[in-house]
mmCIF file with all atom_site columns, C-alpha atoms in Angstrom:
data_model
loop_
_atom_site.group_PDB
_atom_site.id
_atom_site.type_symbol
_atom_site.label_atom_id
_atom_site.label_alt_id
_atom_site.label_comp_id
_atom_site.label_asym_id
_atom_site.label_entity_id
_atom_site.label_seq_id
_atom_site.pdbx_PDB_ins_code
_atom_site.Cartn_x
_atom_site.Cartn_y
_atom_site.Cartn_z
_atom_site.occupancy
_atom_site.B_iso_or_equiv
_atom_site.pdbx_formal_charge
_atom_site.auth_seq_id
_atom_site.auth_comp_id
_atom_site.auth_asym_id
_atom_site.auth_atom_id
_atom_site.pdbx_PDB_model_num
ATOM 1   C CA . MET A 1 1   ? -23.086 15.506  -1.023  1.00 92.00 ? 1   MET A CA 1
ATOM 2   C CA . ASN A 1 2   ? -23.934 13.063  -2.412  1.00 96.00 ? 2   ASN A CA 1
ATOM 3   C CA . LEU A 1 3   ? -22.383 10.571  -5.333  1.00 98.00 ? 3   LEU A CA 1
ATOM 4   C CA . GLU A 1 4   ? -22.899 12.602  -7.846  1.00 97.00 ? 4   GLU A CA 1
ATOM 5   C CA . MET A 1 5   ? -21.710 16.239  -6.990  1.00 97.00 ? 5   MET A CA 1
ATOM 6   C CA . VAL A 1 6   ? -18.445 14.126  -5.687  1.00 98.00 ? 6   VAL A CA 1
ATOM 7   C CA . MET A 1 7   ? -18.163 12.533  -9.263  1.00 98.00 ? 7   MET A CA 1
ATOM 8   C CA . GLN A 1 8   ? -18.526 16.014  -10.309 1.00 98.00 ? 8   GLN A CA 1
ATOM 9   C CA . GLU A 1 9   ? -16.310 17.709  -8.628  1.00 97.00 ? 9   GLU A CA 1
ATOM 10  C CA . LEU A 1 10  ? -13.736 15.351  -9.096  1.00 98.00 ? 10  LEU A CA 1
ATOM 11  C CA . GLU A 1 11  ? -14.308 14.811  -12.354 1.00 98.00 ? 11  GLU A CA 1
ATOM 12  C CA . ALA A 1 12  ? -12.892 19.873  -12.774 1.00 98.00 ? 12  ALA A CA 1
ATOM 13  C CA . LEU A 1 13  ? -9.759  18.173  -10.735 1.00 98.00 ? 13  LEU A CA 1
ATOM 14  C CA . GLY A 1 14  ? -9.402  16.660  -13.062 1.00 98.00 ? 14  GLY A CA 1
ATOM 15  C CA . LYS A 1 15  ? -5.133  17.049  -15.315 1.00 98.00 ? 15  LYS A CA 1
ATOM 16  C CA . ASP A 1 16  ? -4.645  15.740  -18.608 1.00 97.00 ? 16  ASP A CA 1
ATOM 17  C CA . ARG A 1 17  ? -0.841  14.882  -17.472 1.00 98.00 ? 17  ARG A CA 1
ATOM 18  C CA . THR A 1 18  ? -1.321  13.800  -14.675 1.00 98.00 ? 18  THR A CA 1
ATOM 19  C CA . LYS A 1 19  ? -3.551  10.908  -16.140 1.00 98.00 ? 19  LYS A CA 1
ATOM 20  C CA . LYS A 1 20  ? -1.258  10.048  -18.695 1.00 98.00 ? 20  LYS A CA 1
ATOM 21  C CA . ILE A 1 21  ? 1.397   10.107  -15.180 1.00 97.00 ? 21  ILE A CA 1
ATOM 22  C CA . TYR A 1 22  ? -1.588  6.671   -13.892 1.00 98.00 ? 22  TYR A CA 1
ATOM 23  C CA . GLN A 1 23  ? -2.588  5.923   -17.495 1.00 97.00 ? 23  GLN A CA 1
ATOM 24  C CA . SER A 1 24  ? 1.612   4.901   -17.546 1.00 94.00 ? 24  SER A CA 1
ATOM 25  C CA . ASN A 1 25  ? 1.443   2.858   -14.096 1.00 93.00 ? 25  ASN A CA 1
ATOM 26  C CA . GLY A 1 26  ? -1.475  0.729   -15.080 1.00 95.00 ? 26  GLY A CA 1
ATOM 27  C CA . ALA A 1 27  ? -4.330  3.006   -14.485 1.00 97.00 ? 27  ALA A CA 1
ATOM 28  C CA . GLN A 1 28  ? -6.795  2.354   -17.076 1.00 97.00 ? 28  GLN A CA 1
ATOM 29  C CA . GLU A 1 29  ? -10.311 4.738   -17.975 1.00 98.00 ? 29  GLU A CA 1
ATOM 30  C CA . PRO A 1 30  ? -12.591 5.354   -16.587 1.00 98.00 ? 30  PRO A CA 1
ATOM 31  C CA . LEU A 1 31  ? -9.828  7.827   -14.498 1.00 98.00 ? 31  LEU A CA 1
ATOM 32  C CA . PHE A 1 32  ? -9.799  11.678  -14.608 1.00 98.00 ? 32  PHE A CA 1
ATOM 33  C CA . GLY A 1 33  ? -6.658  12.425  -13.415 1.00 98.00 ? 33  GLY A CA 1
ATOM 34  C CA . VAL A 1 34  ? -6.821  14.058  -9.957  1.00 98.00 ? 34  VAL A CA 1
ATOM 35  C CA . ALA A 1 35  ? -3.321  15.143  -8.116  1.00 97.00 ? 35  ALA A CA 1
ATOM 36  C CA . THR A 1 36  ? -4.240  13.300  -4.764  1.00 94.00 ? 36  THR A CA 1
ATOM 37  C CA . GLY A 1 37  ? -3.395  16.345  -2.149  1.00 93.00 ? 37  GLY A CA 1
ATOM 38  C CA . GLN A 1 38  ? -5.972  18.305  -3.838  1.00 96.00 ? 38  GLN A CA 1
ATOM 39  C CA . MET A 1 39  ? -8.871  15.711  -2.390  1.00 96.00 ? 39  MET A CA 1
ATOM 40  C CA . LYS A 1 40  ? -8.198  16.996  0.792   1.00 94.00 ? 40  LYS A CA 1
ATOM 41  C CA . PRO A 1 41  ? -11.280 19.539  0.437   1.00 95.00 ? 41  PRO A CA 1
ATOM 42  C CA . ILE A 1 42  ? -13.101 17.016  -1.282  1.00 96.00 ? 42  ILE A CA 1
ATOM 43  C CA . PHE A 1 43  ? -12.605 15.363  2.466   1.00 96.00 ? 43  PHE A CA 1
ATOM 44  C CA . LYS A 1 44  ? -13.044 18.038  5.181   1.00 95.00 ? 44  LYS A CA 1
ATOM 45  C CA . LYS A 1 45  ? -16.134 18.609  3.554   1.00 95.00 ? 45  LYS A CA 1
ATOM 46  C CA . ILE A 1 46  ? -17.504 15.031  3.547   1.00 96.00 ? 46  ILE A CA 1
ATOM 47  C CA . LYS A 1 47  ? -15.348 12.895  6.789   1.00 95.00 ? 47  LYS A CA 1
ATOM 48  C CA . ILE A 1 48  ? -15.250 9.590   7.107   1.00 97.00 ? 48  ILE A CA 1
ATOM 49  C CA . ASN A 1 49  ? -18.548 8.440   4.989   1.00 98.00 ? 49  ASN A CA 1
ATOM 50  C CA . GLN A 1 50  ? -18.292 4.694   5.131   1.00 98.00 ? 50  GLN A CA 1
ATOM 51  C CA . PRO A 1 51  ? -22.028 4.750   2.797   1.00 98.00 ? 51  PRO A CA 1
ATOM 52  C CA . LEU A 1 52  ? -20.591 6.833   -0.059  1.00 98.00 ? 52  LEU A CA 1
ATOM 53  C CA . ALA A 1 53  ? -17.531 4.988   -0.001  1.00 98.00 ? 53  ALA A CA 1
ATOM 54  C CA . GLU A 1 54  ? -18.432 1.958   -0.644  1.00 98.00 ? 54  GLU A CA 1
ATOM 55  C CA . GLN A 1 55  ? -20.197 4.061   -3.963  1.00 98.00 ? 55  GLN A CA 1
ATOM 56  C CA . LEU A 1 56  ? -18.218 5.496   -5.227  1.00 98.00 ? 56  LEU A CA 1
ATOM 57  C CA . TYR A 1 57  ? -15.715 1.719   -5.054  1.00 98.00 ? 57  TYR A CA 1
ATOM 58  C CA . ALA A 1 58  ? -18.487 0.548   -7.096  1.00 98.00 ? 58  ALA A CA 1
ATOM 59  C CA . THR A 1 59  ? -18.489 3.629   -9.735  1.00 98.00 ? 59  THR A CA 1
ATOM 60  C CA . GLY A 1 60  ? -14.937 1.598   -11.383 1.00 98.00 ? 60  GLY A CA 1
ATOM 61  C CA . ASN A 1 61  ? -13.663 5.433   -11.421 1.00 98.00 ? 61  ASN A CA 1
ATOM 62  C CA . TYR A 1 62  ? -10.519 5.008   -10.350 1.00 98.00 ? 62  TYR A CA 1
ATOM 63  C CA . ASP A 1 63  ? -10.024 8.590   -8.712  1.00 98.00 ? 63  ASP A CA 1
ATOM 64  C CA . ALA A 1 64  ? -13.632 7.964   -6.522  1.00 98.00 ? 64  ALA A CA 1
ATOM 65  C CA . MET A 1 65  ? -11.672 4.902   -5.960  1.00 98.00 ? 65  MET A CA 1
ATOM 66  C CA . TYR A 1 66  ? -8.824  6.256   -4.751  1.00 98.00 ? 66  TYR A CA 1
ATOM 67  C CA . PHE A 1 67  ? -11.179 8.871   -3.337  1.00 98.00 ? 67  PHE A CA 1
ATOM 68  C CA . ALA A 1 68  ? -13.306 6.135   -1.236  1.00 98.00 ? 68  ALA A CA 1
ATOM 69  C CA . GLY A 1 69  ? -9.621  4.607   0.317   1.00 98.00 ? 69  GLY A CA 1
ATOM 70  C CA . ILE A 1 70  ? -9.733  8.375   2.237   1.00 97.00 ? 70  ILE A CA 1
ATOM 71  C CA . ILE A 1 71  ? -13.549 8.804   3.342   1.00 98.00 ? 71  ILE A CA 1
ATOM 72  C CA . ALA A 1 72  ? -13.485 4.851   3.936   1.00 98.00 ? 72  ALA A CA 1
ATOM 73  C CA . ASP A 1 73  ? -14.823 4.025   7.500   1.00 98.00 ? 73  ASP A CA 1
ATOM 74  C CA . PRO A 1 74  ? -11.966 0.820   7.768   1.00 98.00 ? 74  PRO A CA 1
ATOM 75  C CA . ASN A 1 75  ? -13.450 -0.733  10.362  1.00 98.00 ? 75  ASN A CA 1
ATOM 76  C CA . ALA A 1 76  ? -16.804 -0.439  9.251   1.00 98.00 ? 76  ALA A CA 1
ATOM 77  C CA . MET A 1 77  ? -15.769 -3.241  7.140   1.00 98.00 ? 77  MET A CA 1
ATOM 78  C CA . THR A 1 78  ? -15.608 -6.564  7.996   1.00 98.00 ? 78  THR A CA 1
ATOM 79  C CA . GLU A 1 79  ? -13.277 -8.466  5.813   1.00 98.00 ? 79  GLU A CA 1
ATOM 80  C CA . ALA A 1 80  ? -14.993 -9.711  2.951   1.00 98.00 ? 80  ALA A CA 1
ATOM 81  C CA . ASP A 1 81  ? -15.706 -6.046  2.671   1.00 98.00 ? 81  ASP A CA 1
ATOM 82  C CA . TYR A 1 82  ? -12.388 -5.520  2.143   1.00 98.00 ? 82  TYR A CA 1
ATOM 83  C CA . ASP A 1 83  ? -12.152 -9.184  -0.207  1.00 98.00 ? 83  ASP A CA 1
ATOM 84  C CA . ARG A 1 84  ? -14.546 -7.268  -2.135  1.00 98.00 ? 84  ARG A CA 1
ATOM 85  C CA . TRP A 1 85  ? -12.394 -4.760  -2.848  1.00 98.00 ? 85  TRP A CA 1
ATOM 86  C CA . MET A 1 86  ? -9.554  -6.072  -3.589  1.00 98.00 ? 86  MET A CA 1
ATOM 87  C CA . ASP A 1 87  ? -10.802 -8.052  -6.837  1.00 97.00 ? 87  ASP A CA 1
ATOM 88  C CA . GLY A 1 88  ? -12.112 -4.689  -7.716  1.00 98.00 ? 88  GLY A CA 1
ATOM 89  C CA . ALA A 1 89  ? -8.026  -3.607  -7.423  1.00 98.00 ? 89  ALA A CA 1
ATOM 90  C CA . TYR A 1 90  ? -6.894  -4.185  -10.556 1.00 97.00 ? 90  TYR A CA 1
ATOM 91  C CA . PHE A 1 91  ? -3.258  -2.315  -9.945  1.00 97.00 ? 91  PHE A CA 1
ATOM 92  C CA . TYR A 1 92  ? -0.741  -1.645  -7.331  1.00 96.00 ? 92  TYR A CA 1
ATOM 93  C CA . MET A 1 93  ? -1.736  1.480   -7.233  1.00 97.00 ? 93  MET A CA 1
ATOM 94  C CA . LEU A 1 94  ? -5.568  0.249   -6.144  1.00 98.00 ? 94  LEU A CA 1
ATOM 95  C CA . SER A 1 95  ? -4.192  -2.503  -4.361  1.00 98.00 ? 95  SER A CA 1
ATOM 96  C CA . ASP A 1 96  ? -1.393  -1.218  -2.260  1.00 98.00 ? 96  ASP A CA 1
ATOM 97  C CA . TYR A 1 97  ? -1.826  2.639   -1.702  1.00 97.00 ? 97  TYR A CA 1
ATOM 98  C CA . VAL A 1 98  ? -5.820  2.485   -1.069  1.00 98.00 ? 98  VAL A CA 1
ATOM 99  C CA . VAL A 1 99  ? -7.561  -1.648  0.053   1.00 98.00 ? 99  VAL A CA 1
ATOM 100 C CA . ALA A 1 100 ? -4.121  -1.863  1.527   1.00 98.00 ? 100 ALA A CA 1
ATOM 101 C CA . VAL A 1 101 ? -3.885  1.372   2.966   1.00 98.00 ? 101 VAL A CA 1
ATOM 102 C CA . THR A 1 102 ? -7.256  1.749   4.416   1.00 98.00 ? 102 THR A CA 1
ATOM 103 C CA . LEU A 1 103 ? -7.043  -2.501  5.781   1.00 98.00 ? 103 LEU A CA 1
ATOM 104 C CA . ALA A 1 104 ? -3.997  -1.414  8.281   1.00 98.00 ? 104 ALA A CA 1
ATOM 105 C CA . GLU A 1 105 ? -6.866  1.524   9.742   1.00 97.00 ? 105 GLU A CA 1
ATOM 106 C CA . ALA A 1 106 ? -8.282  -1.480  9.940   1.00 97.00 ? 106 ALA A CA 1
ATOM 107 C CA . ASP A 1 107 ? -8.410  -3.880  13.658  1.00 97.00 ? 107 ASP A CA 1
ATOM 108 C CA . ILE A 1 108 ? -8.445  -7.009  11.941  1.00 98.00 ? 108 ILE A CA 1
ATOM 109 C CA . ALA A 1 109 ? -5.740  -5.496  9.637   1.00 98.00 ? 109 ALA A CA 1
ATOM 110 C CA . GLN A 1 110 ? -3.435  -8.743  10.489  1.00 98.00 ? 110 GLN A CA 1
ATOM 111 C CA . GLU A 1 111 ? -5.490  -11.113 9.527   1.00 98.00 ? 111 GLU A CA 1
ATOM 112 C CA . VAL A 1 112 ? -6.770  -10.005 7.104   1.00 98.00 ? 112 VAL A CA 1
ATOM 113 C CA . ALA A 1 113 ? -2.834  -9.337  5.206   1.00 98.00 ? 113 ALA A CA 1
ATOM 114 C CA . ASP A 1 114 ? -2.088  -12.831 6.355   1.00 98.00 ? 114 ASP A CA 1
ATOM 115 C CA . LYS A 1 115 ? -4.581  -14.600 3.792   1.00 98.00 ? 115 LYS A CA 1
ATOM 116 C CA . TRP A 1 116 ? -3.610  -12.542 0.897   1.00 98.00 ? 116 TRP A CA 1
ATOM 117 C CA . ILE A 1 117 ? 0.048   -13.313 1.581   1.00 98.00 ? 117 ILE A CA 1
ATOM 118 C CA . GLU A 1 118 ? -0.763  -17.172 1.265   1.00 97.00 ? 118 GLU A CA 1
ATOM 119 C CA . SER A 1 119 ? -2.980  -16.669 -1.717  1.00 98.00 ? 119 SER A CA 1
ATOM 120 C CA . GLY A 1 120 ? -0.755  -17.068 -4.794  1.00 96.00 ? 120 GLY A CA 1
ATOM 121 C CA . GLU A 1 121 ? -2.363  -13.935 -6.362  1.00 97.00 ? 121 GLU A CA 1
ATOM 122 C CA . GLU A 1 122 ? 0.079   -11.681 -6.923  1.00 98.00 ? 122 GLU A CA 1
ATOM 123 C CA . LEU A 1 123 ? -1.728  -8.418  -5.989  1.00 98.00 ? 123 LEU A CA 1
ATOM 124 C CA . LYS A 1 124 ? -3.274  -9.301  -3.481  1.00 98.00 ? 124 LYS A CA 1
ATOM 125 C CA . MET A 1 125 ? 0.316   -10.774 -1.881  1.00 98.00 ? 125 MET A CA 1
ATOM 126 C CA . SER A 1 126 ? 1.685   -7.543  -2.684  1.00 98.00 ? 126 SER A CA 1
ATOM 127 C CA . ALA A 1 127 ? -1.785  -5.545  -1.254  1.00 98.00 ? 127 ALA A CA 1
ATOM 128 C CA . GLY A 1 128 ? -0.575  -8.211  1.983   1.00 98.00 ? 128 GLY A CA 1
ATOM 129 C CA . TRP A 1 129 ? 3.582   -7.306  2.179   1.00 98.00 ? 129 TRP A CA 1
ATOM 130 C CA . SER A 1 130 ? 2.029   -3.935  2.040   1.00 98.00 ? 130 SER A CA 1
ATOM 131 C CA . CYS A 1 131 ? -0.701  -3.758  4.674   1.00 98.00 ? 131 CYS A CA 1
ATOM 132 C CA . TYR A 1 132 ? 2.225   -4.573  6.816   1.00 98.00 ? 132 TYR A CA 1
ATOM 133 C CA . CYS A 1 133 ? 4.669   -1.868  5.435   1.00 98.00 ? 133 CYS A CA 1
ATOM 134 C CA . TRP A 1 134 ? 1.775   0.424   6.738   1.00 97.00 ? 134 TRP A CA 1
ATOM 135 C CA . LEU A 1 135 ? 1.048   -1.093  9.818   1.00 98.00 ? 135 LEU A CA 1
ATOM 136 C CA . LEU A 1 136 ? 5.269   -0.814  11.399  1.00 98.00 ? 136 LEU A CA 1
ATOM 137 C CA . GLY A 1 137 ? 5.676   2.510   10.202  1.00 97.00 ? 137 GLY A CA 1
ATOM 138 C CA . SER A 1 138 ? 3.105   3.590   11.815  1.00 97.00 ? 138 SER A CA 1
ATOM 139 C CA . ARG A 1 139 ? 2.188   1.544   15.139  1.00 96.00 ? 139 ARG A CA 1
ATOM 140 C CA . PRO A 1 140 ? 3.932   1.190   17.837  1.00 96.00 ? 140 PRO A CA 1
ATOM 141 C CA . ASP A 1 141 ? 6.301   -2.198  18.121  1.00 97.00 ? 141 ASP A CA 1
ATOM 142 C CA . ASP A 1 142 ? 4.620   -3.682  20.715  1.00 96.00 ? 142 ASP A CA 1
ATOM 143 C CA . GLU A 1 143 ? 1.603   -4.188  18.409  1.00 96.00 ? 143 GLU A CA 1
ATOM 144 C CA . PHE A 1 144 ? 3.367   -7.125  16.829  1.00 98.00 ? 144 PHE A CA 1
ATOM 145 C CA . SER A 1 145 ? 4.150   -10.266 17.842  1.00 98.00 ? 145 SER A CA 1
ATOM 146 C CA . GLU A 1 146 ? 7.952   -10.644 17.442  1.00 98.00 ? 146 GLU A CA 1
ATOM 147 C CA . SER A 1 147 ? 8.643   -14.253 16.309  1.00 98.00 ? 147 SER A CA 1
ATOM 148 C CA . LYS A 1 148 ? 5.592   -13.587 13.627  1.00 98.00 ? 148 LYS A CA 1
ATOM 149 C CA . MET A 1 149 ? 7.815   -10.443 12.192  1.00 98.00 ? 149 MET A CA 1
ATOM 150 C CA . ALA A 1 150 ? 10.946  -13.027 12.198  1.00 98.00 ? 150 ALA A CA 1
ATOM 151 C CA . ASN A 1 151 ? 9.179   -15.942 10.569  1.00 98.00 ? 151 ASN A CA 1
ATOM 152 C CA . LEU A 1 152 ? 7.172   -13.488 7.584   1.00 98.00 ? 152 LEU A CA 1
ATOM 153 C CA . LEU A 1 153 ? 10.895  -11.958 7.216   1.00 98.00 ? 153 LEU A CA 1
ATOM 154 C CA . GLU A 1 154 ? 12.530  -15.343 6.831   1.00 98.00 ? 154 GLU A CA 1
ATOM 155 C CA . THR A 1 155 ? 9.532   -16.077 4.199   1.00 98.00 ? 155 THR A CA 1
ATOM 156 C CA . VAL A 1 156 ? 10.961  -13.429 2.476   1.00 98.00 ? 156 VAL A CA 1
ATOM 157 C CA . ARG A 1 157 ? 14.010  -14.322 2.876   1.00 98.00 ? 157 ARG A CA 1
ATOM 158 C CA . HIS A 1 158 ? 13.601  -17.389 0.987   1.00 98.00 ? 158 HIS A CA 1
ATOM 159 C CA . THR A 1 159 ? 10.694  -16.633 -1.634  1.00 98.00 ? 159 THR A CA 1
ATOM 160 C CA . ILE A 1 160 ? 11.087  -13.321 -2.880  1.00 98.00 ? 160 ILE A CA 1
ATOM 161 C CA . HIS A 1 161 ? 13.896  -13.585 -5.790  1.00 97.00 ? 161 HIS A CA 1
ATOM 162 C CA . ASP A 1 162 ? 10.478  -16.059 -7.527  1.00 97.00 ? 162 ASP A CA 1
ATOM 163 C CA . ALA A 1 163 ? 7.772   -14.115 -6.418  1.00 97.00 ? 163 ALA A CA 1
ATOM 164 C CA . PRO A 1 164 ? 5.014   -12.602 -8.146  1.00 96.00 ? 164 PRO A CA 1
ATOM 165 C CA . GLU A 1 165 ? 7.470   -9.145  -9.761  1.00 95.00 ? 165 GLU A CA 1
ATOM 166 C CA . ARG A 1 166 ? 4.896   -5.976  -7.900  1.00 96.00 ? 166 ARG A CA 1
ATOM 167 C CA . THR A 1 167 ? 4.901   -8.985  -4.928  1.00 98.00 ? 167 THR A CA 1
ATOM 168 C CA . LYS A 1 168 ? 8.636   -9.150  -4.804  1.00 98.00 ? 168 LYS A CA 1
ATOM 169 C CA . TYR A 1 169 ? 8.118   -5.209  -4.633  1.00 97.00 ? 169 TYR A CA 1
ATOM 170 C CA . ALA A 1 170 ? 5.668   -4.904  -1.227  1.00 98.00 ? 170 ALA A CA 1
ATOM 171 C CA . MET A 1 171 ? 8.185   -7.422  0.005   1.00 98.00 ? 171 MET A CA 1
ATOM 172 C CA . ASN A 1 172 ? 11.447  -6.063  -0.617  1.00 98.00 ? 172 ASN A CA 1
ATOM 173 C CA . ASN A 1 173 ? 9.659   -2.715  0.785   1.00 98.00 ? 173 ASN A CA 1
ATOM 174 C CA . PHE A 1 174 ? 9.180   -5.447  4.545   1.00 98.00 ? 174 PHE A CA 1
ATOM 175 C CA . ILE A 1 175 ? 12.214  -6.075  4.765   1.00 98.00 ? 175 ILE A CA 1
ATOM 176 C CA . TYR A 1 176 ? 13.491  -2.092  4.460   1.00 98.00 ? 176 TYR A CA 1
ATOM 177 C CA . THR A 1 177 ? 10.725  -1.502  7.111   1.00 98.00 ? 177 THR A CA 1
ATOM 178 C CA . VAL A 1 178 ? 11.195  -3.600  9.725   1.00 98.00 ? 178 VAL A CA 1
ATOM 179 C CA . GLY A 1 179 ? 15.411  -2.553  9.131   1.00 98.00 ? 179 GLY A CA 1
ATOM 180 C CA . VAL A 1 180 ? 13.412  0.904   9.602   1.00 98.00 ? 180 VAL A CA 1
ATOM 181 C CA . SER A 1 181 ? 10.686  1.216   11.473  1.00 98.00 ? 181 SER A CA 1
ATOM 182 C CA . TYR A 1 182 ? 10.089  -2.145  14.070  1.00 98.00 ? 182 TYR A CA 1
ATOM 183 C CA . MET A 1 183 ? 13.671  -2.039  15.773  1.00 96.00 ? 183 MET A CA 1
ATOM 184 C CA . ARG A 1 184 ? 13.913  -5.371  17.702  1.00 97.00 ? 184 ARG A CA 1
ATOM 185 C CA . LEU A 1 185 ? 14.194  -6.675  14.599  1.00 98.00 ? 185 LEU A CA 1
ATOM 186 C CA . TYR A 1 186 ? 16.814  -4.467  12.855  1.00 98.00 ? 186 TYR A CA 1
ATOM 187 C CA . ASP A 1 187 ? 19.896  -7.043  13.192  1.00 98.00 ? 187 ASP A CA 1
ATOM 188 C CA . LYS A 1 188 ? 17.955  -9.819  11.562  1.00 98.00 ? 188 LYS A CA 1
ATOM 189 C CA . ALA A 1 189 ? 16.053  -7.544  9.015   1.00 98.00 ? 189 ALA A CA 1
ATOM 190 C CA . MET A 1 190 ? 19.692  -6.271  8.177   1.00 98.00 ? 190 MET A CA 1
ATOM 191 C CA . GLU A 1 191 ? 21.014  -9.193  7.740   1.00 98.00 ? 191 GLU A CA 1
ATOM 192 C CA . ILE A 1 192 ? 18.337  -10.249 5.196   1.00 98.00 ? 192 ILE A CA 1
ATOM 193 C CA . ALA A 1 193 ? 18.647  -7.684  2.487   1.00 98.00 ? 193 ALA A CA 1
ATOM 194 C CA . LEU A 1 194 ? 22.416  -8.119  2.345   1.00 98.00 ? 194 LEU A CA 1
ATOM 195 C CA . GLU A 1 195 ? 21.762  -12.295 2.312   1.00 98.00 ? 195 GLU A CA 1
ATOM 196 C CA . VAL A 1 196 ? 18.952  -12.007 -0.441  1.00 97.00 ? 196 VAL A CA 1
ATOM 197 C CA . GLY A 1 197 ? 21.107  -8.916  -2.121  1.00 97.00 ? 197 GLY A CA 1
ATOM 198 C CA . PRO A 1 198 ? 18.672  -6.950  -5.386  1.00 97.00 ? 198 PRO A CA 1
ATOM 199 C CA . VAL A 1 199 ? 15.754  -8.116  -6.034  1.00 97.00 ? 199 VAL A CA 1
ATOM 200 C CA . GLU A 1 200 ? 15.330  -8.432  -10.240 1.00 95.00 ? 200 GLU A CA 1
ATOM 201 C CA . VAL A 1 201 ? 11.615  -6.601  -11.062 1.00 95.00 ? 201 VAL A CA 1
ATOM 202 C CA . ASN A 1 202 ? 10.603  -6.621  -14.638 1.00 89.00 ? 202 ASN A CA 1
ATOM 203 C CA . ARG A 1 203 ? 8.803   -3.906  -16.357 1.00 77.00 ? 203 ARG A CA 1
ATOM 204 C CA . ASP A 1 204 ? 6.210   -4.221  -19.340 1.00 72.00 ? 204 ASP A CA 1
ATOM 205 C CA . LYS A 1 205 ? 7.978   -2.672  -22.006 1.00 70.00 ? 205 LYS A CA 1
ATOM 206 C CA . LYS A 1 206 ? 10.608  -1.051  -19.290 1.00 75.00 ? 206 LYS A CA 1
ATOM 207 C CA . LYS A 1 207 ? 14.413  -2.240  -18.568 1.00 84.00 ? 207 LYS A CA 1
ATOM 208 C CA . SER A 1 208 ? 14.211  -4.360  -15.515 1.00 88.00 ? 208 SER A CA 1
ATOM 209 C CA . SER A 1 209 ? 15.059  -2.694  -12.484 1.00 92.00 ? 209 SER A CA 1
ATOM 210 C CA . PHE A 1 210 ? 17.134  -3.702  -8.844  1.00 95.00 ? 210 PHE A CA 1
ATOM 211 C CA . LEU A 1 211 ? 15.594  -3.183  -5.504  1.00 97.00 ? 211 LEU A CA 1
ATOM 212 C CA . VAL A 1 212 ? 18.593  -3.384  -3.116  1.00 97.00 ? 212 VAL A CA 1
ATOM 213 C CA . ALA A 1 213 ? 17.094  -2.961  0.264   1.00 98.00 ? 213 ALA A CA 1
ATOM 214 C CA . SER A 1 214 ? 20.175  -3.045  3.220   1.00 98.00 ? 214 SER A CA 1
ATOM 215 C CA . GLU A 1 215 ? 20.953  -0.412  0.613   1.00 97.00 ? 215 GLU A CA 1
ATOM 216 C CA . GLN A 1 216 ? 17.587  1.651   1.608   1.00 97.00 ? 216 GLN A CA 1
ATOM 217 C CA . ILE A 1 217 ? 18.468  0.408   5.815   1.00 98.00 ? 217 ILE A CA 1
ATOM 218 C CA . GLN A 1 218 ? 21.693  2.406   5.193   1.00 97.00 ? 218 GLN A CA 1
ATOM 219 C CA . LYS A 1 219 ? 20.556  5.704   3.875   1.00 97.00 ? 219 LYS A CA 1
ATOM 220 C CA . ALA A 1 220 ? 18.327  5.762   6.826   1.00 97.00 ? 220 ALA A CA 1
ATOM 221 C CA . VAL A 1 221 ? 20.461  5.122   10.101  1.00 97.00 ? 221 VAL A CA 1
ATOM 222 C CA . ASP A 1 222 ? 23.053  7.974   7.338   1.00 97.00 ? 222 ASP A CA 1
ATOM 223 C CA . LYS A 1 223 ? 19.763  10.183  7.780   1.00 96.00 ? 223 LYS A CA 1
ATOM 224 C CA . GLN A 1 224 ? 19.352  9.033   11.766  1.00 96.00 ? 224 GLN A CA 1
ATOM 225 C CA . ARG A 1 225 ? 16.187  7.557   11.188  1.00 95.00 ? 225 ARG A CA 1
ATOM 226 C CA . LEU A 1 226 ? 15.267  4.465   12.670  1.00 96.00 ? 226 LEU A CA 1
ATOM 227 C CA . GLY A 1 227 ? 12.297  4.217   14.663  1.00 95.00 ? 227 GLY A CA 1
ATOM 228 C CA . PHE A 1 228 ? 10.856  6.092   12.354  1.00 94.00 ? 228 PHE A CA 1
ATOM 229 C CA . LYS A 1 229 ? 7.173   6.141   12.509  1.00 95.00 ? 229 LYS A CA 1
ATOM 230 C CA . ARG A 1 230 ? 3.934   8.556   10.565  1.00 92.00 ? 230 ARG A CA 1
ATOM 231 C CA . LYS A 1 231 ? 1.266   9.991   12.340  1.00 89.00 ? 231 LYS A CA 1
ATOM 232 C CA . HIS A 1 232 ? -1.404  8.536   10.026  1.00 85.00 ? 232 HIS A CA 1
ATOM 233 C CA . VAL A 1 233 ? -1.173  6.437   6.988   1.00 88.00 ? 233 VAL A CA 1
ATOM 234 C CA . ARG A 1 234 ? -4.205  7.559   4.838   1.00 83.00 ? 234 ARG A CA 1
ATOM 235 C CA . CYS A 1 235 ? -3.630  10.974  3.522   1.00 66.00 ? 235 CYS A CA 1
#
């Protein structure tokens, strides 16, 4: 399938209701409103195809950009490629659920995520923290430096309340993910979650929401989900 054929199939799958939901979360035109689950049959026909992924991402169409992440070859992309994709990720559903997810399957994931976390830019920081969440939730614990993860937790402890709004979500999720999926630092994650307490996030035209990582971790404990690892990062 070529670019035109994929775009036609995506457009045919679009739903106004789904489109409005995406737009309420920050998606902008152009987009069709395709539910992610409906993309799987197209993926089965295409499989991994990095050149086509690049064409789709370059359209600026949200649905095409999302599908690009599904068919991308993570290890065929360089750091410059990921930076370029981040430059095109204009809201969190692209930065955290397309770019960060794709990066999480690449060998250079931690290296790139570290730079994004230190960038000072809201969506890059969010993507960097989110990438670590995807990594910790899918890869064996021995792939991570315990001291490095502990240092990242300390960074969250001291900076989360002053972080950009979207970054707060990802940092809070990092505490939770360490507590649930990286058993070596469960105690430290819970300690920091309790110390940090509720994290207020301001949302455009909506009431503030409060994130409480300690409660999220405790729910996972109650459901006996400690040590959880997903089989696949991408759908």
